[in-house]
Coordinates of C-alpha atoms (C1' of nucleotides) in Angstrom, one line a residue:
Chain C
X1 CA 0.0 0.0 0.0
X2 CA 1.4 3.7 -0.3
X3 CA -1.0 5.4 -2.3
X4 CA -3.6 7.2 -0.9
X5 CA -3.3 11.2 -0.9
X6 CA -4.8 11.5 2.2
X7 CA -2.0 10.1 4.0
X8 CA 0.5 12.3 2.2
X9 CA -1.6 15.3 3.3
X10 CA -1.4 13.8 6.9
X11 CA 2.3 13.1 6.7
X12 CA 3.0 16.4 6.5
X13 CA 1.7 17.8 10.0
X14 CA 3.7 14.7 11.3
X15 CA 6.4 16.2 13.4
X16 CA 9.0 13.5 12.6
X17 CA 8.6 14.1 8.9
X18 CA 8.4 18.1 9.4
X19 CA 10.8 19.8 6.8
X20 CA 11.1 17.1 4.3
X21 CA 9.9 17.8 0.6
X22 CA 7.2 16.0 -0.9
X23 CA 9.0 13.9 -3.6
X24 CA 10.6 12.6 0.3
X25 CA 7.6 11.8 1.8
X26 CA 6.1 10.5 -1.0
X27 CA 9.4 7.5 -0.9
X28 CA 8.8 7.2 3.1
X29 CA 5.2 6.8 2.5
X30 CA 6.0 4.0 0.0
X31 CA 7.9 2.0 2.6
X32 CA 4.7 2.0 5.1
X33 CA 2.4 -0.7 5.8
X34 CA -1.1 0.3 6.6
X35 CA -2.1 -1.5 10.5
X36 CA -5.7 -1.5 11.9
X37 CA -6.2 -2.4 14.8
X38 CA -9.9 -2.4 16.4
X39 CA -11.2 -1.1 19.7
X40 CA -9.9 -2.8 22.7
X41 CA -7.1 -4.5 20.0
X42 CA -3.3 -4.0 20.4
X43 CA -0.5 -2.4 18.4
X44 CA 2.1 -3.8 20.3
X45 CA 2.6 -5.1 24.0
X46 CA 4.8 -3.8 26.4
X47 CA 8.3 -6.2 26.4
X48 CA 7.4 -6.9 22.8
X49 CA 10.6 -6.4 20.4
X50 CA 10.4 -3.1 19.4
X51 CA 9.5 -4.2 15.9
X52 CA 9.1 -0.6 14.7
X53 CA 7.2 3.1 14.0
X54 CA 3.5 4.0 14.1
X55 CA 1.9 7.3 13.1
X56 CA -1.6 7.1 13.8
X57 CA -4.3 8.3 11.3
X58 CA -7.5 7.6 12.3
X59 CA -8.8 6.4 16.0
X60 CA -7.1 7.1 19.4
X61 CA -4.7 4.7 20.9
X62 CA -3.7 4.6 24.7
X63 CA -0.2 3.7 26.1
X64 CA -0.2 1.9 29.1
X65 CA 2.6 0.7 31.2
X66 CA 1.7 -2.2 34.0
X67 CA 3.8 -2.8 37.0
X68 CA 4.4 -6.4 38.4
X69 CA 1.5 -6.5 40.6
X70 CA -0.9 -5.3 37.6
X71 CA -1.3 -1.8 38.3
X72 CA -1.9 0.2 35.2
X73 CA -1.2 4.0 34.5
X74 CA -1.9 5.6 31.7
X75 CA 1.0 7.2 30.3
X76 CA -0.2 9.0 26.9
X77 CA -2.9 9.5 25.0
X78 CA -2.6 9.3 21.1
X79 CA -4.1 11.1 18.7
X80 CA -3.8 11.8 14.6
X81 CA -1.1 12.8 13.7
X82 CA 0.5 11.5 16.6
X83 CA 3.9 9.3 16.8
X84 CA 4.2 6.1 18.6
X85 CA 6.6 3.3 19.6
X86 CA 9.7 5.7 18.6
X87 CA 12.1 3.4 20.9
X88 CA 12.0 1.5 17.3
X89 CA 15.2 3.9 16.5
X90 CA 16.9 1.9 18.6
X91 CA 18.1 -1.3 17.9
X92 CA 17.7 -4.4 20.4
X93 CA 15.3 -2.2 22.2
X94 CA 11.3 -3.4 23.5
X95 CA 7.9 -1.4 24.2
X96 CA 8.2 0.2 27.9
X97 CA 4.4 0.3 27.4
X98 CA 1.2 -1.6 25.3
X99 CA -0.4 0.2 22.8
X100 CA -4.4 0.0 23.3
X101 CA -7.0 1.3 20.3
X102 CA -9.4 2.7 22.3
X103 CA -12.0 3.3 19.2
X104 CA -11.1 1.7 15.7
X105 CA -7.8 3.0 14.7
X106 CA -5.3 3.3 11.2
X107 CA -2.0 3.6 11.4
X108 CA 1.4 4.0 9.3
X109 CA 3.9 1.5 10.3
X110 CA 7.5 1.3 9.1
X111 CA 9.9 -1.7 10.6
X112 CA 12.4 -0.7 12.9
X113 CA 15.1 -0.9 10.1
X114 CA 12.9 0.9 7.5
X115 CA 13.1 3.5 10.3
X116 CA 16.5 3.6 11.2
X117 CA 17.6 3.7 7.3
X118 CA 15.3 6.7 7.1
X119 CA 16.7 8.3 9.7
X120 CA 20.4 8.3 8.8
X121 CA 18.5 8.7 5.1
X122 CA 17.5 12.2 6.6
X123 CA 18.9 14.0 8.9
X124 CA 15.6 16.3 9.4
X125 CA 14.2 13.5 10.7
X126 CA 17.1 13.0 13.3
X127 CA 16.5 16.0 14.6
X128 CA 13.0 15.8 14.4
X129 CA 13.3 12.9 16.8
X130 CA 15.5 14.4 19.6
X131 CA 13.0 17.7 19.2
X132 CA 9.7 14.6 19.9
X133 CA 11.4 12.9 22.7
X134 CA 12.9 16.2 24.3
X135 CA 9.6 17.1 24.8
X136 CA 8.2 13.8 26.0
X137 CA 11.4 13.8 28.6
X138 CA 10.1 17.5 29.6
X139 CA 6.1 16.6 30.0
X140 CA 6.9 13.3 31.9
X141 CA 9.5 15.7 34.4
X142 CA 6.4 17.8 34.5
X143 CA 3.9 15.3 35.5
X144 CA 6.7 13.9 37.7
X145 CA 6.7 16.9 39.7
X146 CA 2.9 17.5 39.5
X147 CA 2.7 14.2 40.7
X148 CA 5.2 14.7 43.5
X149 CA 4.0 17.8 45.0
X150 CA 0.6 18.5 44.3
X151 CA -3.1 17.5 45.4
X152 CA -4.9 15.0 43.6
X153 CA -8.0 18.0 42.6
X154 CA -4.9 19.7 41.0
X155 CA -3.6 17.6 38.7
X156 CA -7.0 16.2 38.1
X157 CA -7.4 20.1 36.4
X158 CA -4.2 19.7 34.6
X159 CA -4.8 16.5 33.3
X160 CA -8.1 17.7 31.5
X161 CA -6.3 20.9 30.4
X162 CA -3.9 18.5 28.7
X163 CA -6.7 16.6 27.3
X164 CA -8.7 19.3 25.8
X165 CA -5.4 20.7 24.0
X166 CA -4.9 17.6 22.2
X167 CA -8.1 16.3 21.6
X168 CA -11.1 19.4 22.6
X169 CA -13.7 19.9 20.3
X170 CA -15.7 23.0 20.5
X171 CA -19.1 22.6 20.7
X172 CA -22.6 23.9 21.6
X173 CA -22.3 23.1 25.7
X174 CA -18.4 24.2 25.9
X175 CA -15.2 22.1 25.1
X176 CA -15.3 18.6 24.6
X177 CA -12.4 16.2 24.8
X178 CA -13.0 14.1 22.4
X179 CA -11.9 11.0 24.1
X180 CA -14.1 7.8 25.2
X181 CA -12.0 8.0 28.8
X182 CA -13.5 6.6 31.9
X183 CA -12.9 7.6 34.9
X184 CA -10.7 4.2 35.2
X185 CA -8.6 6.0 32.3
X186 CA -8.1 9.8 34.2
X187 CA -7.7 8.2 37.2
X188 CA -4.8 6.3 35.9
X189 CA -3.1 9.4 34.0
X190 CA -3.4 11.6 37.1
X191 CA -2.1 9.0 39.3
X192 CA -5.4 8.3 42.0
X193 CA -8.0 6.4 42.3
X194 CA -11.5 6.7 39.9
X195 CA -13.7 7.0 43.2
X196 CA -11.5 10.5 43.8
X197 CA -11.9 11.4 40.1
X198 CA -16.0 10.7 40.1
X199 CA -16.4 12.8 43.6
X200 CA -14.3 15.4 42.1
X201 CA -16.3 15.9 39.1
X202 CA -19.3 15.7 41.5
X203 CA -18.2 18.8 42.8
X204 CA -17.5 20.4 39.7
X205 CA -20.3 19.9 37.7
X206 CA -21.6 21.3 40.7
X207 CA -19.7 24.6 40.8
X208 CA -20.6 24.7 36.9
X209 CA -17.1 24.3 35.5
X210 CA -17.7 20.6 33.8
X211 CA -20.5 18.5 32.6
X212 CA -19.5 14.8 33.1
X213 CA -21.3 11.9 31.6
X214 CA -20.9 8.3 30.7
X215 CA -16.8 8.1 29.3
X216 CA -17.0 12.0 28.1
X217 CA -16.4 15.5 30.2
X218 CA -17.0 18.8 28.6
X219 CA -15.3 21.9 30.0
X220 CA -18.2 24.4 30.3
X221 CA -15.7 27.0 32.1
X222 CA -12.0 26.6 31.4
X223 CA -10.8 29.7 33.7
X224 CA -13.1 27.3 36.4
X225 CA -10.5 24.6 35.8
X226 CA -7.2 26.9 35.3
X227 CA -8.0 28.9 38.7
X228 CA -8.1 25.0 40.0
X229 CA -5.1 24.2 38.7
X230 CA -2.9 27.3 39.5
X231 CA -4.4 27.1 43.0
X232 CA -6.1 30.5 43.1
X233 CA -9.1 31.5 45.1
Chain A
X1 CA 41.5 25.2 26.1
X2 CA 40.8 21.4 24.6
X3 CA 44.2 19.6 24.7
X4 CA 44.0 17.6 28.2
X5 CA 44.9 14.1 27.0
X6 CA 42.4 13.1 30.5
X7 CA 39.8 14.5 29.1
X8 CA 40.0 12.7 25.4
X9 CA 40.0 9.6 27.3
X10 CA 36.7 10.4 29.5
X11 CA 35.4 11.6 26.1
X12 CA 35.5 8.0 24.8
X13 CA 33.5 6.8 27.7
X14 CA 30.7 9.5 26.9
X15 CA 28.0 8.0 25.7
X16 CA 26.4 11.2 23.6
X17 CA 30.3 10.4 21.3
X18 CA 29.6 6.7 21.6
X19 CA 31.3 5.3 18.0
X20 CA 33.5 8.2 17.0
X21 CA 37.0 8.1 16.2
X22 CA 40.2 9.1 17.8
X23 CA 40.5 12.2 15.4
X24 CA 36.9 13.3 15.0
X25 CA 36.6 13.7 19.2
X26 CA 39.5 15.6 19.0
X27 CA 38.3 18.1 17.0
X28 CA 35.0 18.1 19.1
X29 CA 37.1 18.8 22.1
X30 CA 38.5 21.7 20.9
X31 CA 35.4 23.6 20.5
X32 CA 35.0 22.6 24.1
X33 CA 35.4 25.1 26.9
X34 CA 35.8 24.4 30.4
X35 CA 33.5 25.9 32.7
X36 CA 34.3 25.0 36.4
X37 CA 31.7 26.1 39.4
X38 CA 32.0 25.2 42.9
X39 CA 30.2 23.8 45.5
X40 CA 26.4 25.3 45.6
X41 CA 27.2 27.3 42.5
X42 CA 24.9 26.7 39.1
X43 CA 25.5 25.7 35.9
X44 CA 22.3 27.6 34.7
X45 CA 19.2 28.1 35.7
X46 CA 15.7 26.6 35.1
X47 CA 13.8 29.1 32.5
X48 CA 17.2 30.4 30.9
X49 CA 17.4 30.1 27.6
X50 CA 19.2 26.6 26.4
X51 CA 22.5 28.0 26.3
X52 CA 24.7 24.6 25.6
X53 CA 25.3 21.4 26.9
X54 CA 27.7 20.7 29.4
X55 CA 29.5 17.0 30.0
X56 CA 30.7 16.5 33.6
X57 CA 34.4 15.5 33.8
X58 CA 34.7 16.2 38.2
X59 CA 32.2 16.9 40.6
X60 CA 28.5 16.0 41.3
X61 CA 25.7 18.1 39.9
X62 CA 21.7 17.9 40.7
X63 CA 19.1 19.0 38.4
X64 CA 16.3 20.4 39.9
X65 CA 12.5 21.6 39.0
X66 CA 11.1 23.8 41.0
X67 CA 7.2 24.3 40.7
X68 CA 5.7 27.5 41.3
X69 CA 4.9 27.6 44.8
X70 CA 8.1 26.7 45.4
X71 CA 8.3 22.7 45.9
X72 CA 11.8 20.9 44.7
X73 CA 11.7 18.3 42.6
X74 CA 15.0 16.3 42.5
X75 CA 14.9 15.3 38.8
X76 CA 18.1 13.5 38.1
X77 CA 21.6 13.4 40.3
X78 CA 25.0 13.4 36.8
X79 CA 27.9 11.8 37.8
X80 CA 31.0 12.0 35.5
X81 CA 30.9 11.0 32.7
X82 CA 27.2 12.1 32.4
X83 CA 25.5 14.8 29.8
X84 CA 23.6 17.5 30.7
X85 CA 21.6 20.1 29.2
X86 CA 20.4 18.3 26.4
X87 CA 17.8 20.5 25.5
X88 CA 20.0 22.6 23.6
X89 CA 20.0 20.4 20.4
X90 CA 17.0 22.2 19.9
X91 CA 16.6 25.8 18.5
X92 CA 15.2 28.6 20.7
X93 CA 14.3 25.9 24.1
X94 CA 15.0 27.0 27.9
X95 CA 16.0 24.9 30.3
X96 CA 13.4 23.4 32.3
X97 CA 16.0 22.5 35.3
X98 CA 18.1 24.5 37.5
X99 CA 21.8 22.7 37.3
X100 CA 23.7 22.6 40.7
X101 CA 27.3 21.9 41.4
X102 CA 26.8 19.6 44.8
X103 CA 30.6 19.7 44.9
X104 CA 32.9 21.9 43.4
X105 CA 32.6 20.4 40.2
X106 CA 34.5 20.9 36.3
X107 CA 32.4 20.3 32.5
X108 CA 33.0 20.6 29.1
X109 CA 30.0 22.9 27.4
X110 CA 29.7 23.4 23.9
X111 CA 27.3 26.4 22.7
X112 CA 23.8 25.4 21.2
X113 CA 25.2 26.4 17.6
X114 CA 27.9 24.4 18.1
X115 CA 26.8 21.1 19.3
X116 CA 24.0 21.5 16.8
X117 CA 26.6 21.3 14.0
X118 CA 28.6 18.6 15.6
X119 CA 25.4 17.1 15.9
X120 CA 24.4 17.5 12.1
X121 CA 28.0 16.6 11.3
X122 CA 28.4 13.2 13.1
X123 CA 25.1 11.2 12.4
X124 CA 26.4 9.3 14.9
X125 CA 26.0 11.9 17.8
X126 CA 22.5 12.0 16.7
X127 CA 21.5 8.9 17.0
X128 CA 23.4 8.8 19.9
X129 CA 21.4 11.5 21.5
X130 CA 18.7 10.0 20.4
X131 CA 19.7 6.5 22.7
X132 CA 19.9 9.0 25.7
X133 CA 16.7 11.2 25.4
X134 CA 15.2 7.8 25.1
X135 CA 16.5 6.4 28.2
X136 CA 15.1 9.8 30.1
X137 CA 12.2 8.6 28.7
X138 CA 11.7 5.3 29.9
X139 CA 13.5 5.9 33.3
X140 CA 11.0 9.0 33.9
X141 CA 7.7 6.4 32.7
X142 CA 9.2 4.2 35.6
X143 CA 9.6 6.9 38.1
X144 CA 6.4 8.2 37.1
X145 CA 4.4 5.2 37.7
X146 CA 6.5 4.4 40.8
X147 CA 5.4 7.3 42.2
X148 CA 1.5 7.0 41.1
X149 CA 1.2 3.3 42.6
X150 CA 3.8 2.7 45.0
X151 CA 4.0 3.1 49.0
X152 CA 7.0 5.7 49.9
X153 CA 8.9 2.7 51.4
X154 CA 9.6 0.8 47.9
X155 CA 10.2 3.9 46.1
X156 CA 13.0 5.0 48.4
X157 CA 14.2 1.3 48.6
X158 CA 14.4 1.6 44.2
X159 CA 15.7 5.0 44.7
X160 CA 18.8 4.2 46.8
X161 CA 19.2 0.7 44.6
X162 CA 19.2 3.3 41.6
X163 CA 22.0 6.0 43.2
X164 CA 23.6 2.5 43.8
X165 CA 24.2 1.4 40.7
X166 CA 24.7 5.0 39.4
X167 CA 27.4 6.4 42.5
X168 CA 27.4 2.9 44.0
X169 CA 31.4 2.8 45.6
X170 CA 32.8 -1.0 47.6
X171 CA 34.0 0.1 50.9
X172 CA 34.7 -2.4 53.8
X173 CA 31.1 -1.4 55.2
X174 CA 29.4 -2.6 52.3
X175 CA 28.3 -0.1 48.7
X176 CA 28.2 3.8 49.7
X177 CA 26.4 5.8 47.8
X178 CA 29.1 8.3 46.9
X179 CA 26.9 11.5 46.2
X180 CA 26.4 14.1 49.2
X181 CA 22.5 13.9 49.7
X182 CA 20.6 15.2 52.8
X183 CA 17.7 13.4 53.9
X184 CA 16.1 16.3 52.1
X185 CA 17.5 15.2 48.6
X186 CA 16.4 11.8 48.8
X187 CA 13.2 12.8 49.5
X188 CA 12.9 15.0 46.4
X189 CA 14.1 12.1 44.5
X190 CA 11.6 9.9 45.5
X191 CA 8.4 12.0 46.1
X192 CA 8.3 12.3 50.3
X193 CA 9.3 14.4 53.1
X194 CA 12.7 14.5 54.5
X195 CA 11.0 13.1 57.7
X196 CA 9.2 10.0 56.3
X197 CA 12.5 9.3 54.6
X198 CA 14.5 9.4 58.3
X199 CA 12.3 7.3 59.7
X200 CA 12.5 4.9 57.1
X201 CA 16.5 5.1 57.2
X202 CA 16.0 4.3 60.8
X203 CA 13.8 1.4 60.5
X204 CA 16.6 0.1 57.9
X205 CA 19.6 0.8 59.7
X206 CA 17.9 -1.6 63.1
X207 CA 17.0 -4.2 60.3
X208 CA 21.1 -4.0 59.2
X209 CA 20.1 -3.3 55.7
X210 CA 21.8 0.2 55.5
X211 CA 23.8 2.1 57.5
X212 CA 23.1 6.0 57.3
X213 CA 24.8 9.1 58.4
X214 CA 25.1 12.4 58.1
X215 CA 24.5 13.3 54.2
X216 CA 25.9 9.6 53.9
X217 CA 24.3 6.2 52.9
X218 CA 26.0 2.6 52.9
X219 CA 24.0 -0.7 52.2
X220 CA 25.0 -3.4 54.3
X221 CA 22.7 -6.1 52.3
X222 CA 21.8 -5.3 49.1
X223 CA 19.6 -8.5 48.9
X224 CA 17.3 -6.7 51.8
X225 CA 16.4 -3.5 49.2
X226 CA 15.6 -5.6 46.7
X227 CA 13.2 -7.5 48.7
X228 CA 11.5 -4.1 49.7
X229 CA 11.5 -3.0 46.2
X230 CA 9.9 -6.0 45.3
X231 CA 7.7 -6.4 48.2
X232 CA 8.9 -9.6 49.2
X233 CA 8.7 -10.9 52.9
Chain G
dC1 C1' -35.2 -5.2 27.2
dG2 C1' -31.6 -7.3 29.7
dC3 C1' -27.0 -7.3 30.9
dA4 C1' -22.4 -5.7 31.1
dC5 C1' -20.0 -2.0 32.3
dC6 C1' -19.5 2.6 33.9
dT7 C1' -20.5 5.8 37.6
dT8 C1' -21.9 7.6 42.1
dT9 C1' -21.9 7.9 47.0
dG10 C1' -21.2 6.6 51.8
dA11 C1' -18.4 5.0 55.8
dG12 C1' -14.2 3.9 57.8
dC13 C1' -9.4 3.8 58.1
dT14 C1' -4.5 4.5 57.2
dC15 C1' -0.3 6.2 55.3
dG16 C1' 2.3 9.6 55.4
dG17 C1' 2.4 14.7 55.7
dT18 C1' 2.8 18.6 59.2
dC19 C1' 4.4 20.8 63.1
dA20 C1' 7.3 21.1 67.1
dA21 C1' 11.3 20.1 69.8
dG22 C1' 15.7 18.5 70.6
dG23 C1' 20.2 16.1 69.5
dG24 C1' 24.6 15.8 66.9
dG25 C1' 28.3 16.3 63.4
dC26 C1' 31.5 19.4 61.2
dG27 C1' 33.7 23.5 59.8
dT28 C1' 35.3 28.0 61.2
dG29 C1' 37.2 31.4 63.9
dG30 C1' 39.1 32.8 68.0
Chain J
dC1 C1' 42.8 23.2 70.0
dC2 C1' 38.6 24.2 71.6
dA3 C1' 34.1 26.1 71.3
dC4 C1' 30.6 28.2 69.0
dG5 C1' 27.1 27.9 65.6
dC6 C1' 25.1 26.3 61.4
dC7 C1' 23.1 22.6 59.2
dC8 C1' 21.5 18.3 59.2
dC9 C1' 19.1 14.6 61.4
dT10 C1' 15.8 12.2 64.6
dT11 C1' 11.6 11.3 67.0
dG12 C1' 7.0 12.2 68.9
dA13 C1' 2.2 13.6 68.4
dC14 C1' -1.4 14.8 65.6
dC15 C1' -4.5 14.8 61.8
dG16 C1' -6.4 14.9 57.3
dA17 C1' -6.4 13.8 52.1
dG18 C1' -7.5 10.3 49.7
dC19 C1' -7.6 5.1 49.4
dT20 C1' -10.4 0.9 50.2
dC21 C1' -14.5 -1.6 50.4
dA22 C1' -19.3 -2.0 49.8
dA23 C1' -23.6 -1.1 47.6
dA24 C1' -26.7 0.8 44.5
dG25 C1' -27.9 3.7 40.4
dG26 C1' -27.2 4.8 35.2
dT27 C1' -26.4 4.1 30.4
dG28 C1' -26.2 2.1 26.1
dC29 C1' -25.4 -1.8 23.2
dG30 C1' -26.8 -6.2 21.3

DNA sequence: CGCACCTTTGAGCTCGGTCAAGGGGCGTGG
DNA sequence: CCACGCCCCTTGACCGAGCTCAAAGGTGCG
């Protein structure tokens, strides 16, 4: 497969592939395999060979890392154009985490050597990967230190900030995030429990800032849930 | 500067000039300057603009976040031969950590134009930089789920196994971890309070699994962390 | 329309954070 | 060389945020 236009138009606003022409893209295109994976279905599992790339295209896929005694936590949420499984540039590596479709997903796959030759193909997309995983090293210290020092309504705030930058959807009752996430699923990327989460939306749908329903929360008042998170009155 | 045989040889040992040869990391060390601070001094600042990056040859250097209100986050203790300041392969970044000299300390630091053209000349270094920031990665997943599911106890007990195997020095005592951290420090590390993490050393030291002093930590029985970290009996 | 799964809410408890007080090592200056 | 003083460390007492367990109420899909 290779083909379709759509995909070209889609590699472009890939950050790994930012800054390369389109006669380029069009040759890294023709190297992919098309995956799709249906809800609940995996891309890969974590300690699986890192067998190579994904760029999703259509769906949402969750990355989820499990400690020995089973517990999960929810370390990223992914959506188009978004980049997984990058620890494929290196070689001999595995997944630190599973990859979950949480709806029915597409993606672009290219092997781990298909990767690494288009890396040292490209020196763009060298740098394009320090510039993805600098920024994943940054957001993880981040939530490291949210998670270290802060209250669990706090982060609760940050964590749907983060969600409705990367996946809102404006709509007629305020901002949507676009994401079938229980309360399981925040619970897990803000590091508590999904009893706290459901009592702490309680409250807030009370003080009007969210409207919570069955796996979907809409931000009625986003200063509500900024003031929560920068710990203002 | 840039002609101290000594520091061509720790050179080799860096991993961010992994695979280089002889020749090609001497001309990389002699756009290297020396930039020595002492004891409680900085290296630079978290929010300055990503000035360089900086490889410890002497000393012991913390990177720190610091939230808002104020809160520490210990983030990552470098030991020679360890790179910092990575964030300056990228264009136009600040640092998002404050860089401390624990003791009076000596690294090489090559500007962000210049490391960006080593990096751009030596594939190699790319990649290689890619290896590290992907490390960060999954050591920060780790911490971060740690941290979310874990009781303060196994964290610590994973934390001191870690500065181990990163500082870890044979005396006669048993391994001492050679880094000058105050109760205070290992509790940033590992998401407490200075005081849960002296009663903790306490209830170690009468179960012979550590012995701990001032700004000073030897395991006796490496076997007995372990078991904590893995919640054994 | 029934059943699986998600969500809410209550009650109780505990881990570990907070505050307070005092002890001890080490460097510095007299 | 000793003593002062600055940090660092320890320990006790208290308490509260949030976890656990239990039970019941929704929601939407097949």
């Amino acid at each position: 497969m290779g083909f379709d236009p759509e995909h070209t138009k889609i590699l472009r606003q890939v950050s790994l592939f930012a800054g390369l022409e389109s006669q380029e893209l069009q040759g890294i295109l023709l190297a992919a395999r098309l995956v799709q994976v249906e809800e609940d279905g995996y891309y890969f599992m974590q300690g699986d060979p890192a067998a190579g790339i994904f760029v999703l295209m259509e769906g949402r896929v969750k990355l989820v890392q499990v400690s020995l005694e089973g517990q999960q936590v929810l370390m990223r949420v992914v959506v188009p154009p978004g980049v997984f499984g990058v620890v494929s540039l290196l070689e001999g590596g595995e997944f630190p985490v599973s990859a979950t479709a949480m709806q029915n997903s597409k993606a672009l796959f290219w092997s781990a050597a298909e990767i690494q030759q288009i890396a040292s193909s490209y020196p763009a997309v060298a740098m394009n990967t320090i510039r993805v995983l600098a920024e994943q090293v940054q957001d993880f210290q981040a939530r490291f230190r949210e998670l270290a020092t802060e209250r669990v309504e706090r982060r609760l705030a940050r964590t749907i900030i983060r969600l409705a930058n990367q996946a809102g959807r404006k709509t007629a009752e305020g901002v949507l995030i676009d994401l079938p996430l229980t309360r399981q699923d925040l619970a897990e990327i803000s590091g508590t429990t999904l009893y706290t989460v459901s009592r702490i939306l309680s409250q807030w749908e009370e003080r009007g800032i969210v409207q919570a329903g069955r796996e979907r929360v809409v931000v009625r008042f986003p200063h509500g849930l900024v003031m929560i998170a920068d710990d203002l009155p």
